[in-house]
Amino acid sequence: MAGQGGAWQKSPGADASYASPIPIKRTHLGHALVSEWTKIKSVRSTMWTLGVFVVLVIGIGLLVSAQTHDSDYLDVPYTVPAFFGLVLGQICLITLGVLVISSEYGTGMIRTTFTASPQRYRVLAAKFLIYFVLAFVVSLVSVGLVALAVSGMHSGASDQSWQPSALKGSLYVSLLGVLSLAVGSMLRHSAGAITTMLGVVLVPSILPAFLMIADSTRHIGETMAKYNAPSSLAMIFHLDGGSQKGTSQLWLLVGVTVAAVIGAFALLERRDV
């Protein structure tokens, strides 16, 4: 009976190999990049934040350029008018950086994302890469257009190359956005992450005025005034009146951003969705 039962349970053709008609492909980072690119270009927040950023950088840059003279560009590059737009526009990139990931946590769609791609580190890496490339390209194009327009309006006035400041300025604000994305991944809350990043940008710009009142905190205030975001951008665009080009400020931001990205990856693997 046992032998008969075993024979009865064995399905015919069990030894034959089965080939699924559905093609099976091994997933990789490229699939995650395509997915994140589809998501970031499909939501309205991307168009609004980047649209406002472009309007601020180009619009304010052209307005400032119209009020300047050839003599104003003797020792500075043609990208200087773009600085004033970047000081405000960086808030747009900070906001977008947070929303790239925090909006998925807010709506619960992050569960669907991680179900489709269980390798969480791959999803987060794709978000970082797509956001950074998008922010950097948009920033560089905006600053470059301002520089080209200013060079046409004040042709021959400046002997400074404007490409280095355009690259470093675009890199600086893009890294601020990447830092915001990392903070958004760690906090998982849009309002909290945006508020935190605004504090990181604005508080070091305001606090030095109070710290430098007392001699005991003067050094802290001077350091904070030197390395805050507006001052760093001013050095990158040669507005500080000195020989510094903002390189040390840029490297400091790179270090802080790398540390935040590592923290985001570490917490992503340890916590539940």
Rosetta silent file (secondary structure, phi, psi, omega in degrees, C-alpha in Angstrom):
SEQUENCE: MAGQGGAWQKSPGADASYASPIPIKRTHLGHALVSEWTKIKSVRSTMWTLGVFVVLVIGIGLLVSAQTHDSDYLDVPYTVPAFFGLVLGQICLITLGVLVISSEYGTGMIRTTFTASPQRYRVLAAKFLIYFVLAFVVSLVSVGLVALAVSGMHSGASDQSWQPSALKGSLYVSLLGVLSLAVGSMLRHSAGAITTMLGVVLVPSILPAFLMIADSTRHIGETMAKYNAPSSLAMIFHLDGGSQKGTSQLWLLVGVTVAAVIGAFALLERRDV
SCORE:     score description
SCORE:     0.000 S_00000001
   1 L     0.000  -40.651 -179.591    0.000    0.000    0.000 S_00000001
   2 H   -64.454  -40.616  179.411    2.789    2.354    0.845 S_00000001
   3 H   -65.805  -37.454  178.510    4.427    1.661   -2.447 S_00000001
   4 H   -66.719  -38.828  179.384    1.152    2.215   -4.267 S_00000001
   5 H   -65.020  -38.702  179.090    0.570    5.471   -2.380 S_00000001
   6 H   -66.029  -38.783  178.927    4.004    6.713   -3.305 S_00000001
   7 H   -67.469  -34.914 -178.234    3.440    5.872   -6.931 S_00000001
   8 H   -69.904  -36.567 -178.233    0.050    7.582   -6.878 S_00000001
   9 H   -74.958  -20.628 -178.126    1.464   10.833   -5.397 S_00000001
  10 L   -76.859  119.778 -177.747    4.219   11.066   -7.983 S_00000001
  11 L   -75.869  147.952  179.149    3.051   13.265  -10.826 S_00000001
  12 L   -66.475  139.524  178.836    3.722   12.154  -14.377 S_00000001
  13 L    76.244   20.600 -177.719    6.728   13.801  -15.941 S_00000001
  14 L   -66.354  -27.164 -178.736    8.151   14.841  -12.584 S_00000001
  15 L   -81.012  -14.908 -178.393   11.662   14.054  -13.734 S_00000001
  16 L   -74.179  140.342  178.605   11.349   16.260  -16.809 S_00000001
  17 L   -74.969  145.590 -177.943   12.883   19.700  -16.522 S_00000001
  18 L  -112.347  129.334  178.263   10.518   22.684  -16.686 S_00000001
  19 L  -112.814  119.457 -179.556   11.400   25.862  -18.534 S_00000001
  20 L   -71.360  137.434  176.851    9.341   28.945  -17.712 S_00000001
  21 L   -71.654  -13.992 -179.456    8.129   30.919  -20.715 S_00000001
  22 L   -86.788  121.778 -179.285    8.743   34.125  -18.712 S_00000001
  23 L   -65.892  133.478 -179.313   12.316   35.365  -19.168 S_00000001
  24 L  -109.309  122.037 -179.955   14.189   35.603  -15.876 S_00000001
  25 L  -120.045  143.257  177.113   16.898   38.249  -15.605 S_00000001
  26 L   -75.437  126.174 -177.536   19.248   38.941  -12.766 S_00000001
  27 L   -75.385  153.741  179.135   18.520   42.388  -11.355 S_00000001
  28 L  -149.160 -177.507 -176.258   21.273   44.963  -10.974 S_00000001
  29 H   -61.232  -31.395  179.791   21.816   48.629  -10.145 S_00000001
  30 H   -59.351  -37.680  177.909   20.780   49.686  -13.637 S_00000001
  31 H   -65.088  -41.637  178.687   17.227   48.507  -13.022 S_00000001
  32 H   -65.207  -37.373  178.579   17.068   50.519   -9.799 S_00000001
  33 H   -63.937  -43.633  178.445   18.418   53.587  -11.612 S_00000001
  34 H   -62.759  -41.442  179.757   15.729   53.329  -14.301 S_00000001
  35 H   -63.202  -46.171 -178.004   13.064   52.912  -11.621 S_00000001
  36 H   -69.417  -34.359  176.269   14.233   55.920   -9.599 S_00000001
  37 H   -65.005  -40.330  177.567   14.572   58.071  -12.713 S_00000001
  38 H   -62.160  -41.205 -178.937   10.997   57.187  -13.674 S_00000001
  39 H   -69.686  -45.194 -173.633    9.775   58.132  -10.214 S_00000001
  40 H   -69.754  -28.897  179.095   11.686   61.393   -9.850 S_00000001
  41 H   -87.333   -7.895 -176.669   10.598   62.711  -13.257 S_00000001
  42 H   -94.920  -18.930 -176.397    6.982   61.686  -12.729 S_00000001
  43 L   -92.120  147.314 -176.909    6.184   63.638   -9.569 S_00000001
  44 H   -70.368  -26.827 -178.558    5.183   67.289   -9.643 S_00000001
  45 H   -60.948  -32.879  178.730    7.456   68.246   -6.746 S_00000001
  46 H   -65.185  -47.094 -178.782   10.485   67.709   -8.991 S_00000001
  47 H   -64.612  -40.334 -178.374    9.189   70.049  -11.674 S_00000001
  48 H   -68.021  -49.294 -176.521    8.154   72.692   -9.154 S_00000001
  49 H   -67.489  -45.150  178.542   11.340   72.724   -7.086 S_00000001
  50 H   -68.832  -34.985  177.452   13.707   72.577  -10.049 S_00000001
  51 H   -63.446  -44.818  177.760   11.582   75.090  -11.961 S_00000001
  52 H   -64.992  -38.957  178.081   11.731   77.575   -9.093 S_00000001
  53 H   -59.160  -48.091 -178.953   15.468   76.918   -8.743 S_00000001
  54 H   -63.088  -42.106  179.785   16.113   77.715  -12.422 S_00000001
  55 H   -63.191  -42.159 -179.372   13.963   80.858  -12.253 S_00000001
  56 H   -65.548  -48.448 -176.152   15.780   82.085   -9.139 S_00000001
  57 H   -66.218  -50.534 -176.982   19.306   81.447  -10.430 S_00000001
  58 H   -74.331  -44.234 -177.578   18.781   82.758  -13.959 S_00000001
  59 H   -63.255  -52.561  179.737   16.240   85.469  -13.124 S_00000001
  60 H   -65.669  -37.283  178.837   18.125   86.993  -10.204 S_00000001
  61 H   -60.380  -43.759  179.378   21.412   86.550  -12.059 S_00000001
  62 H   -69.255  -36.997  177.922   20.194   88.547  -15.045 S_00000001
  63 H   -64.587  -42.826  178.395   18.673   91.233  -12.815 S_00000001
  64 H   -65.748  -41.525 -179.593   21.933   91.642  -10.922 S_00000001
  65 H   -62.059  -35.791 -179.181   23.921   91.688  -14.153 S_00000001
  66 H   -66.933  -21.205 -178.826   21.736   94.465  -15.543 S_00000001
  67 L   -97.066    2.678 -177.496   22.676   96.649  -12.564 S_00000001
  68 L  -104.720  168.903  179.293   26.436   96.099  -12.872 S_00000001
  69 L  -122.924  168.659 -179.357   29.146   97.718  -14.983 S_00000001
  70 H   -58.556  -35.805 -178.070   32.224   96.415  -16.761 S_00000001
  71 H   -66.389  -17.941 -179.576   34.444   97.670  -13.944 S_00000001
  72 H   -74.788  -11.538 -175.182   32.655   95.327  -11.499 S_00000001
  73 H  -112.650   21.989 -178.206   34.190   92.270  -13.190 S_00000001
  74 L   -65.849  -39.802 -175.155   37.858   93.231  -13.129 S_00000001
  75 L  -119.207   10.416 -177.817   38.796   90.664  -10.451 S_00000001
  76 L  -130.613  156.723  179.050   35.788   88.319  -10.460 S_00000001
  77 L   -79.468  170.643 -179.221   34.354   85.813  -12.967 S_00000001
  78 L   -72.492   -5.743  179.910   31.157   86.268  -14.935 S_00000001
  79 L   -82.897   -4.885 -175.930   29.381   83.799  -12.664 S_00000001
  80 H   -53.426  -45.699  179.353   29.139   86.304   -9.796 S_00000001
  81 H   -59.489  -27.817  179.269   25.496   87.298  -10.525 S_00000001
  82 H   -68.955  -22.589  179.491   24.513   83.616  -10.311 S_00000001
  83 H   -57.316  -43.072 -175.323   25.713   83.550   -6.686 S_00000001
  84 H   -66.675  -32.052  175.519   22.752   85.614   -5.509 S_00000001
  85 H   -75.531  -33.873  179.803   20.307   83.200   -7.104 S_00000001
  86 H   -67.885  -33.704  179.905   22.109   80.153   -5.704 S_00000001
  87 H   -58.827  -38.727  176.118   21.876   81.473   -2.141 S_00000001
  88 H   -85.795  -38.718 -175.634   18.082   81.237   -2.432 S_00000001
  89 H   -65.830  -24.865  179.582   17.951   78.386   -4.919 S_00000001
  90 H   -60.990  -26.571  177.350   19.834   75.999   -2.635 S_00000001
  91 H   -64.867  -35.630  177.778   16.683   75.807   -0.513 S_00000001
  92 H   -64.408  -43.497 -179.869   14.865   74.300   -3.515 S_00000001
  93 H   -68.543  -35.147  176.026   17.516   71.601   -3.910 S_00000001
  94 H   -62.941  -45.531  179.877   17.431   70.892   -0.175 S_00000001
  95 H   -62.519  -45.761  179.938   13.658   70.474   -0.287 S_00000001
  96 H   -64.260  -39.755  179.031   13.787   68.202   -3.323 S_00000001
  97 H   -58.745  -41.527  178.057   16.549   66.104   -1.778 S_00000001
  98 H   -67.346  -46.220 -174.965   14.398   65.406    1.270 S_00000001
  99 H   -67.092  -23.836 -179.712   11.236   64.706   -0.747 S_00000001
 100 H   -55.266  -34.943 -178.875   12.996   62.194   -3.014 S_00000001
 101 H  -116.849  -34.957 -175.486   12.826   59.660   -0.195 S_00000001
 102 H   -68.818  -29.244  178.602   10.687   61.039    2.634 S_00000001
 103 H   -64.204  -33.400  177.938    7.595   61.288    0.421 S_00000001
 104 H   -70.069  -36.484  175.496    7.717   57.509   -0.108 S_00000001
 105 H   -68.028  -37.081 -179.113    7.846   56.940    3.634 S_00000001
 106 H   -66.324  -38.796 -179.101    4.952   59.365    4.111 S_00000001
 107 H   -89.281  -11.770 -177.177    2.697   57.620    1.589 S_00000001
 108 L    85.122    0.276 -179.435    3.824   54.102    2.455 S_00000001
 109 H   -68.757  -14.091  179.015    5.022   53.462   -1.097 S_00000001
 110 H   -63.643  -27.961  177.143    8.462   52.625    0.266 S_00000001
 111 H   -65.016  -42.160  177.609    7.066   49.180    1.180 S_00000001
 112 H   -64.443  -40.316  179.537    6.208   48.568   -2.457 S_00000001
 113 H   -61.689  -46.575 -178.193    9.646   49.771   -3.510 S_00000001
 114 H   -74.939  -22.288  173.837   11.460   47.452   -1.125 S_00000001
 115 H   -71.563  -41.073  178.330    9.178   44.551   -2.042 S_00000001
 116 H   -71.307  -31.004  179.409   10.055   44.992   -5.710 S_00000001
 117 L  -133.490   87.184 -176.990   13.733   45.437   -4.831 S_00000001
 118 L   -60.711  -21.628  177.471   14.603   43.670   -1.548 S_00000001
 119 L   -77.037   91.294 -173.925   18.186   44.926   -1.809 S_00000001
 120 H   -61.584  -39.359 -179.151   17.554   48.163    0.068 S_00000001
 121 H   -59.423  -31.960 -179.710   21.086   49.478   -0.369 S_00000001
 122 H   -69.358  -39.202  178.759   20.597   49.308   -4.141 S_00000001
 123 H   -64.634  -46.637 -178.040   17.453   51.451   -3.981 S_00000001
 124 H   -66.828  -39.775  177.651   19.099   54.083   -1.800 S_00000001
 125 H   -61.783  -39.961  178.481   22.245   54.136   -3.946 S_00000001
 126 H   -64.699  -39.161  177.838   20.092   54.673   -7.043 S_00000001
 127 H   -62.606  -44.975  179.110   18.295   57.568   -5.348 S_00000001
 128 H   -60.758  -46.853 -176.530   21.596   59.216   -4.445 S_00000001
 129 H   -66.179  -47.725 -178.756   23.021   58.831   -7.947 S_00000001
 130 H   -63.266  -44.590 -179.060   19.927   59.972   -9.839 S_00000001
 131 H   -64.618  -45.861 -177.195   19.369   62.957   -7.579 S_00000001
 132 H   -61.464  -46.559 -179.504   22.999   64.089   -7.625 S_00000001
 133 H   -62.194  -44.260 -179.327   23.319   63.917  -11.407 S_00000001
 134 H   -63.320  -48.497 -178.735   20.009   65.728  -11.917 S_00000001
 135 H   -63.763  -42.136 -178.283   20.778   68.472   -9.385 S_00000001
 136 H   -66.177  -43.813 -179.197   24.324   68.974  -10.657 S_00000001
 137 H   -64.612  -45.839  179.878   23.314   69.182  -14.324 S_00000001
 138 H   -63.109  -41.982  179.200   20.462   71.615  -13.653 S_00000001
 139 H   -64.555  -46.354 -177.696   22.700   73.770  -11.437 S_00000001
 140 H   -64.344  -41.440  178.553   25.574   73.788  -13.902 S_00000001
 141 H   -64.616  -42.581 -179.417   23.341   74.655  -16.848 S_00000001
 142 H   -64.188  -47.820  179.464   21.654   77.474  -14.905 S_00000001
 143 H   -65.919  -39.375  179.050   24.925   78.992  -13.691 S_00000001
 144 H   -63.610  -39.237  177.930   26.487   78.525  -17.124 S_00000001
 145 H   -64.750  -39.505  177.348   23.626   80.331  -18.854 S_00000001
 146 H   -63.638  -44.459 -179.493   23.991   83.244  -16.467 S_00000001
 147 H   -62.258  -41.818  179.243   27.745   83.372  -17.096 S_00000001
 148 H   -65.839  -39.592  178.903   27.265   83.322  -20.867 S_00000001
 149 H   -66.186  -42.047 -179.695   24.637   86.069  -20.679 S_00000001
 150 H   -67.155  -39.626  178.783   26.842   88.225  -18.434 S_00000001
 151 H   -65.037  -30.321  175.610   29.875   87.713  -20.672 S_00000001
 152 H   -72.945  -35.104 -179.613   27.784   88.923  -23.600 S_00000001
 153 H   -77.347  -30.292 -177.364   26.608   91.991  -21.702 S_00000001
 154 L  -127.824   54.874 -174.843   30.084   92.820  -20.338 S_00000001
 155 L   -60.852  130.327  176.982   32.357   91.369  -22.985 S_00000001
 156 L    79.246    2.047 -176.997   36.069   91.611  -22.192 S_00000001
 157 L   -78.110  -30.372 -175.962   35.534   93.049  -18.713 S_00000001
 158 L  -114.835  138.924  175.111   36.786   89.988  -16.809 S_00000001
 159 L  -106.156    9.575  178.732   40.000   88.053  -17.280 S_00000001
 160 L   -91.212  137.415  175.853   38.930   85.361  -14.785 S_00000001
 161 L   -73.405  129.595 -175.889   37.820   81.948  -16.061 S_00000001
 162 L   -91.804  -12.085 -177.391   34.224   81.356  -15.004 S_00000001
 163 H   -64.035  -43.939  179.935   34.136   77.558  -15.524 S_00000001
 164 H   -59.791  -43.092  179.895   35.845   76.583  -12.208 S_00000001
 165 H   -67.906  -34.231  177.741   33.437   78.643  -10.108 S_00000001
 166 H   -65.573  -43.236  179.881   30.471   77.284  -12.068 S_00000001
 167 H   -66.554  -47.114 -176.990   31.592   73.690  -11.476 S_00000001
 168 H   -70.213  -38.207  177.608   32.419   74.170   -7.797 S_00000001
 169 H   -65.127  -42.671  178.449   29.288   76.207   -7.082 S_00000001
 170 H   -66.166  -38.526  177.905   27.060   73.625   -8.760 S_00000001
 171 H   -65.048  -39.455 -178.068   28.847   70.829   -6.919 S_00000001
 172 H   -62.743  -51.111 -177.496   28.416   72.605   -3.584 S_00000001
 173 H   -69.884  -29.752  177.266   24.649   73.073   -3.826 S_00000001
 174 H   -68.345  -39.109  176.983   24.227   69.560   -5.266 S_00000001
 175 H   -66.394  -34.698  173.775   26.078   68.083   -2.293 S_00000001
 176 H   -59.804  -39.322  177.367   23.782   70.026    0.022 S_00000001
 177 H   -66.704  -40.257  177.045   20.900   68.275   -1.716 S_00000001
 178 H   -63.709  -41.050  175.576   22.560   64.863   -1.310 S_00000001
 179 H   -59.658  -39.828  178.663   23.087   65.640    2.374 S_00000001
 180 H   -64.905  -39.578  178.057   19.378   66.477    2.590 S_00000001
 181 H   -63.103  -41.240  178.421   18.486   63.155    0.978 S_00000001
 182 H   -64.202  -42.316  178.006   20.625   61.323    3.538 S_00000001
 183 H   -64.689  -40.271  177.121   18.986   63.229    6.400 S_00000001
 184 H   -62.363  -37.128  177.607   15.558   62.456    4.920 S_00000001
 185 H   -66.846  -36.582 -179.044   16.450   58.766    4.791 S_00000001
 186 H   -77.045  -39.152 -177.649   17.510   58.779    8.430 S_00000001
 187 H   -86.774  -29.794  178.495   14.608   60.833    9.793 S_00000001
 188 L    60.289   29.200 -178.600   11.922   59.482    7.410 S_00000001
 189 L  -145.438  122.384 -173.425    9.850   62.627    7.904 S_00000001
 190 H   -61.483  -53.616 -176.457    9.592   65.446    5.364 S_00000001
 191 H   -62.441  -42.322 -178.880    8.945   68.364    7.717 S_00000001
 192 H   -65.675  -42.027 -178.564   11.549   67.224   10.237 S_00000001
 193 H   -70.030  -41.129  178.736   14.251   66.655    7.632 S_00000001
 194 H   -64.670  -42.912  178.505   13.605   69.953    5.816 S_00000001
 195 H   -62.412  -41.890  178.617   13.634   71.847    9.119 S_00000001
 196 H   -60.750  -44.867 -178.501   16.885   70.145   10.117 S_00000001
 197 H   -69.751  -36.697  175.776   18.554   71.060    6.837 S_00000001
 198 H   -63.619  -36.444  175.476   17.343   74.642    6.962 S_00000001
 199 H   -64.812  -39.422  178.762   18.869   74.830   10.427 S_00000001
 200 H   -62.882  -35.139 -177.557   22.156   73.447    9.082 S_00000001
 201 H   -84.998  -42.971 -170.620   22.208   76.163    6.399 S_00000001
 202 H   -88.054  -40.382 -175.962   20.721   79.152    8.233 S_00000001
 203 H   -60.520  -45.947  177.540   21.862   78.820   11.858 S_00000001
 204 H   -63.984  -16.072  177.320   25.621   78.945   11.075 S_00000001
 205 H   -84.132  -24.016 -175.806   24.920   82.119    9.083 S_00000001
 206 H  -100.986  -39.010 -172.807   23.194   83.882   11.989 S_00000001
 207 L   -62.300  -34.542 -178.448   24.901   82.510   15.097 S_00000001
 208 H   -56.659  -31.481  179.434   28.412   83.968   14.497 S_00000001
 209 H   -60.898  -30.799  179.363   27.117   87.493   15.106 S_00000001
 210 H   -88.981  -35.368 -178.218   26.305   86.467   18.691 S_00000001
 211 H   -68.507  -31.747 -177.089   29.286   84.190   19.273 S_00000001
 212 L   -80.652    0.991  176.122   31.805   86.877   18.340 S_00000001
 213 L   -70.386  -42.858 -179.409   30.526   89.210   21.050 S_00000001
 214 L   -95.532  143.895 -179.809   32.406   87.290   23.757 S_00000001
 215 H   -66.043  -32.158 -176.732   36.122   86.610   23.531 S_00000001
 216 H   -68.509  -26.236 -178.287   35.691   83.016   24.732 S_00000001
 217 H  -112.759    8.206 -176.228   33.466   82.104   21.769 S_00000001
 218 H   -63.525  -41.589 -178.104   34.957   84.428   19.162 S_00000001
 219 H   -63.533  -39.871  178.088   37.059   81.697   17.538 S_00000001
 220 H   -63.356  -42.890  179.618   34.017   79.450   17.177 S_00000001
 221 H   -64.146  -40.746  179.663   32.053   82.295   15.650 S_00000001
 222 H   -65.770  -40.592  178.477   34.813   83.146   13.177 S_00000001
 223 H   -65.725  -42.390  179.419   35.122   79.513   12.074 S_00000001
 224 H   -65.381  -37.808  178.435   31.378   79.179   11.695 S_00000001
 225 H   -67.931  -28.031 -178.546   31.230   82.412    9.692 S_00000001
 226 H   -79.263  -31.852 -171.966   33.966   81.112    7.404 S_00000001
 227 H  -109.608    4.998  177.452   32.415   77.716    6.697 S_00000001
 228 L   -72.620  165.638 -171.466   28.675   78.396    6.535 S_00000001
 229 H   -60.669  -50.279  179.602   26.915   77.860    3.216 S_00000001
 230 H   -60.784  -40.713  179.301   26.538   81.499    2.036 S_00000001
 231 H   -66.713  -38.087  178.404   30.145   82.330    2.935 S_00000001
 232 H   -63.228  -44.662  177.799   31.380   79.174    1.216 S_00000001
 233 H   -64.688  -37.805  178.141   29.524   80.054   -1.965 S_00000001
 234 H   -61.851  -39.152  177.483   30.848   83.623   -1.762 S_00000001
 235 H   -68.782  -38.977  179.095   34.412   82.290   -1.655 S_00000001
 236 H   -61.783  -36.334 -179.649   33.738   79.928   -4.545 S_00000001
 237 L   -94.951   14.554  172.895   32.514   82.884   -6.617 S_00000001
 238 L    64.656   32.546 -179.439   35.461   85.069   -5.489 S_00000001
 239 L   -96.706   -0.876 -177.842   33.294   87.511   -3.540 S_00000001
 240 L   -82.809  -10.436  178.706   35.288   87.314   -0.318 S_00000001
 241 L    79.380    3.516 -179.903   37.939   89.704   -1.579 S_00000001
 242 L  -116.255 -167.027 -177.584   40.743   87.297   -0.703 S_00000001
 243 L   -91.357   -7.368 -178.226   42.721   84.567   -2.386 S_00000001
 244 L   -72.679  142.409 -178.192   40.614   81.680   -1.068 S_00000001
 245 L  -114.107   13.766  177.235   38.521   79.852   -3.648 S_00000001
 246 L    78.857   14.393 -177.550   36.297   77.887   -1.283 S_00000001
 247 H   -67.408  -44.792  179.830   38.194   74.606   -1.724 S_00000001
 248 H   -64.959  -36.294  177.255   38.458   73.832    1.998 S_00000001
 249 H   -65.086  -39.200  178.945   34.761   74.635    2.448 S_00000001
 250 H   -66.269  -41.720  178.713   33.880   72.290   -0.393 S_00000001
 251 H   -66.138  -35.156  176.421   35.968   69.471    1.069 S_00000001
 252 H   -62.530  -43.719  178.811   34.319   69.961    4.460 S_00000001
 253 H   -64.990  -37.873  176.588   30.900   69.562    2.858 S_00000001
 254 H   -59.591  -45.357 -179.987   32.127   66.444    1.015 S_00000001
 255 H   -62.922  -45.140  179.682   33.223   64.922    4.331 S_00000001
 256 H   -64.277  -40.854 -179.182   29.960   65.741    6.105 S_00000001
 257 H   -66.158  -43.058  178.375   27.921   64.421    3.178 S_00000001
 258 H   -61.192  -42.372  178.595   29.883   61.157    2.996 S_00000001
 259 H   -62.656  -41.596  179.174   29.400   60.639    6.745 S_00000001
 260 H   -67.115  -39.030  178.551   25.651   61.264    6.420 S_00000001
 261 H   -64.032  -43.244  177.191   25.373   58.893    3.445 S_00000001
 262 H   -61.109  -42.414  177.422   27.157   56.142    5.397 S_00000001
 263 H   -62.518  -38.856  178.971   24.799   56.730    8.308 S_00000001
 264 H   -63.987  -43.109  178.350   21.784   56.516    5.995 S_00000001
 265 H   -64.931  -40.788 -178.487   22.947   53.157    4.588 S_00000001
 266 H   -64.914  -45.435 -179.578   23.665   51.788    8.072 S_00000001
 267 H   -70.851  -30.207 -179.433   20.256   52.746    9.476 S_00000001
 268 H   -61.842  -37.721 -178.044   18.458   51.534    6.355 S_00000001
 269 H   -81.248  -22.472 -174.908   19.614   47.940    6.961 S_00000001
 270 H   -90.218  -27.022 -174.046   18.973   47.981   10.706 S_00000001
 271 L  -101.797  153.903  173.516   15.453   49.375   10.839 S_00000001
 272 L   -75.210  163.402  178.568   12.145   47.986    9.653 S_00000001
 273 L   -73.412    0.000    0.000   10.217   49.779    6.942 S_00000001
